[in-house]
Each structure stands twice: as structure tokens, then as C-alpha cells.
mmCIF file of C-alpha atoms in Angstrom:
data_model
loop_
_atom_site.group_PDB
_atom_site.id
_atom_site.type_symbol
_atom_site.label_atom_id
_atom_site.label_comp_id
_atom_site.label_asym_id
_atom_site.label_seq_id
_atom_site.Cartn_x
_atom_site.Cartn_y
_atom_site.Cartn_z
ATOM 1 C CA MET A 1 76.493 49.192 174.388
ATOM 2 C CA ALA A 2 77.971 46.068 175.979
ATOM 3 C CA GLU A 3 78.275 43.070 173.703
ATOM 4 C CA GLN A 4 76.201 40.077 174.841
ATOM 5 C CA LEU A 5 77.158 36.443 174.372
ATOM 6 C CA THR A 6 74.729 33.847 173.133
ATOM 7 C CA ASP A 7 73.881 31.170 175.693
ATOM 8 C CA GLU A 8 75.965 28.662 173.725
ATOM 9 C CA LYS A 9 79.006 30.948 173.655
ATOM 10 C CA PHE A 10 78.567 31.713 177.361
ATOM 11 C CA VAL A 11 78.614 27.987 178.157
ATOM 12 C CA ASP A 12 81.764 27.615 176.020
ATOM 13 C CA VAL A 13 83.528 30.436 177.851
ATOM 14 C CA LEU A 14 82.422 29.173 181.267
ATOM 15 C CA THR A 15 83.462 25.606 180.457
ATOM 16 C CA SER A 16 86.875 26.687 179.198
ATOM 17 C CA SER A 17 87.424 28.614 182.451
ATOM 18 C CA GLN A 18 86.241 25.801 184.721
ATOM 19 C CA VAL A 19 89.674 24.431 185.704
ATOM 20 C CA ARG A 20 91.020 27.882 186.546
ATOM 21 C CA LEU A 21 87.868 28.801 188.474
ATOM 22 C CA ALA A 22 88.127 25.540 190.413
ATOM 23 C CA ALA A 23 91.755 26.308 191.269
ATOM 24 C CA PHE A 24 90.692 29.792 192.370
ATOM 25 C CA ALA A 25 87.917 28.422 194.611
ATOM 26 C CA HIS A 26 90.202 25.747 196.066
ATOM 27 C CA SER A 27 92.833 28.353 196.890
ATOM 28 C CA LEU A 28 90.312 30.186 199.083
ATOM 29 C CA VAL A 29 88.211 27.424 200.669
ATOM 30 C CA ARG A 30 89.051 24.326 202.635
ATOM 31 C CA PRO A 31 88.023 21.497 202.703
ATOM 32 C CA SER A 32 88.014 20.520 199.059
ATOM 33 C CA ALA A 33 84.380 19.386 199.033
ATOM 34 C CA ASP A 34 83.326 22.798 200.333
ATOM 35 C CA ALA A 35 85.321 24.497 197.576
ATOM 36 C CA ASP A 36 83.493 22.322 195.041
ATOM 37 C CA ASP A 37 80.163 23.423 196.526
ATOM 38 C CA VAL A 38 81.222 27.075 196.389
ATOM 39 C CA LEU A 39 82.226 26.664 192.737
ATOM 40 C CA GLN A 40 78.928 24.977 191.910
ATOM 41 C CA ASN A 41 76.991 27.841 193.523
ATOM 42 C CA ALA A 42 79.149 30.329 191.631
ATOM 43 C CA CYS A 43 78.431 28.595 188.319
ATOM 44 C CA ILE A 44 74.705 28.755 189.017
ATOM 45 C CA THR A 45 75.035 32.464 189.813
ATOM 46 C CA LEU A 46 77.133 33.044 186.681
ATOM 47 C CA TRP A 47 74.431 31.407 184.577
ATOM 48 C CA LYS A 48 71.702 33.486 186.189
ATOM 49 C CA LYS A 49 73.713 36.686 185.661
ATOM 50 C CA ARG A 50 74.924 35.861 182.138
ATOM 51 C CA SER A 51 72.917 38.739 180.668
ATOM 52 C CA GLU A 52 74.926 41.144 182.877
ATOM 53 C CA TYR A 53 78.266 39.979 181.479
ATOM 54 C CA ASP A 54 79.953 42.475 179.175
ATOM 55 C CA ALA A 55 81.830 40.468 176.538
ATOM 56 C CA ASP A 56 84.265 43.369 176.155
ATOM 57 C CA ARG A 57 85.649 42.473 179.621
ATOM 58 C CA LYS A 58 87.768 39.466 180.541
ATOM 59 C CA PHE A 59 85.405 36.658 181.482
ATOM 60 C CA PHE A 60 87.762 35.078 184.011
ATOM 61 C CA SER A 61 88.094 38.263 186.062
ATOM 62 C CA TRP A 62 84.330 38.733 186.103
ATOM 63 C CA ALA A 63 83.756 35.091 187.036
ATOM 64 C CA CYS A 64 86.367 35.311 189.816
ATOM 65 C CA GLY A 65 84.373 38.171 191.291
ATOM 66 C CA VAL A 66 81.322 35.921 191.434
ATOM 67 C CA VAL A 67 83.359 33.073 192.953
ATOM 68 C CA LEU A 68 84.766 35.490 195.539
ATOM 69 C CA PHE A 69 81.243 36.589 196.441
ATOM 70 C CA GLU A 70 80.255 32.935 196.928
ATOM 71 C CA VAL A 71 83.388 32.345 199.045
ATOM 72 C CA LEU A 72 82.420 35.256 201.286
ATOM 73 C CA LYS A 73 78.870 33.884 201.613
ATOM 74 C CA TYR A 74 80.374 30.497 202.512
ATOM 75 C CA ARG A 75 82.582 32.187 205.100
ATOM 76 C CA GLU A 76 79.575 33.849 206.714
ATOM 77 C CA ARG A 77 77.848 30.462 207.017
ATOM 78 C CA THR A 78 80.924 28.818 208.539
ATOM 79 C CA MET A 79 82.263 31.614 210.766
ATOM 80 C CA LYS A 80 81.855 29.394 213.816
ATOM 81 C CA ASP A 81 84.666 27.210 212.471
ATOM 82 C CA LYS A 82 87.941 28.423 213.956
ATOM 83 C CA LEU A 83 89.836 27.454 210.798
ATOM 84 C CA THR A 84 87.943 29.868 208.526
ATOM 85 C CA PHE A 85 90.043 32.532 206.782
ATOM 86 C CA ASP A 86 89.151 36.111 207.643
ATOM 87 C CA GLU A 87 87.616 38.295 204.937
ATOM 88 C CA ASP A 88 90.721 40.453 204.367
ATOM 89 C CA LEU A 89 92.887 37.370 203.819
ATOM 90 C CA ILE A 90 90.366 35.896 201.392
ATOM 91 C CA LYS A 91 90.299 39.123 199.376
ATOM 92 C CA THR A 92 94.111 39.304 199.366
ATOM 93 C CA LEU A 93 94.428 35.694 198.217
ATOM 94 C CA ALA A 94 91.785 36.266 195.545
ATOM 95 C CA ALA A 95 93.599 39.324 194.176
ATOM 96 C CA GLU A 96 96.918 37.459 194.134
ATOM 97 C CA GLN A 97 95.375 34.493 192.342
ATOM 98 C CA VAL A 98 93.828 36.663 189.621
ATOM 99 C CA ASP A 99 97.027 38.703 189.201
ATOM 100 C CA HIS A 100 99.145 35.587 188.698
ATOM 101 C CA ILE A 101 96.748 33.322 186.806
ATOM 102 C CA ASP A 102 98.820 33.379 183.595
ATOM 103 C CA GLU A 103 101.916 32.253 185.508
ATOM 104 C CA LEU A 104 99.923 29.519 187.233
ATOM 105 C CA ASP A 105 98.527 28.321 183.899
ATOM 106 C CA LEU A 106 102.068 28.139 182.495
ATOM 107 C CA CYS A 107 103.258 26.180 185.553
ATOM 108 C CA ARG A 108 100.323 23.787 185.260
ATOM 109 C CA GLN A 109 101.088 23.305 181.547
ATOM 110 C CA LEU A 110 104.786 22.725 182.191
ATOM 111 C CA LEU A 111 103.991 20.211 184.940
ATOM 112 C CA ALA A 112 101.606 18.382 182.633
ATOM 113 C CA ASP A 113 104.369 18.183 180.006
ATOM 114 C CA CYS A 114 106.810 16.590 182.475
#
């Protein structure tokens, strides 16, 4: 049986992932304000689906899946905009971001230390 997190622990895990999730959303959506809206919608969805989260899995990967879903919904709403990324590119960028998140965290930490 999948381990469930308490609401308090879920908020802790979500909050500690917020910067990385924001970076993920911003890497897939322009302009920045739209990426913020996508992230906000994703956080609402994450909260609503918190009972579906299996604590034996990595939270960030699961949350990125929800953010990606919100990005794709955003793309559908804005398809008339000629500067919108196509779905295959968004999925490729999302996979790359998740695969290299540890490296990006290290870079961000090293830059902060400079």
C-alpha cells in the first residue's frame, strides 16, 4: 500500500520544491507572468490530488508531471499565439529539466555562493 503524507508534511514537501518547480515552469512557458499562473494552477492541482501521491516516489518528479499537464493546458489556450512552443518541444524540455535538476540545483547553489 502506498504511504500517504499528512497535509502538513505535504505542504512542507511542496514548499521545499517550490523554487525548482518555478524554474521548471519558467523553462517551459513565456512570458514570466504566464509561467507564474501555470505554477499557481499546478499547486492547486497538486493540493487537490495530494491523496493520490505515493510517498515512496520522488515528489519532484510527480509534481513536474502535474506542472507539465498545466503547461499543456496553457498551450491549448494560447495556441493562437505564434510564439507558443509545440507539444513535442515542451515534453522534450520537461524531460531534460527533470533529468538535470540536480546539476541545476548545484549550479544555482554555486552561483549563490559567488
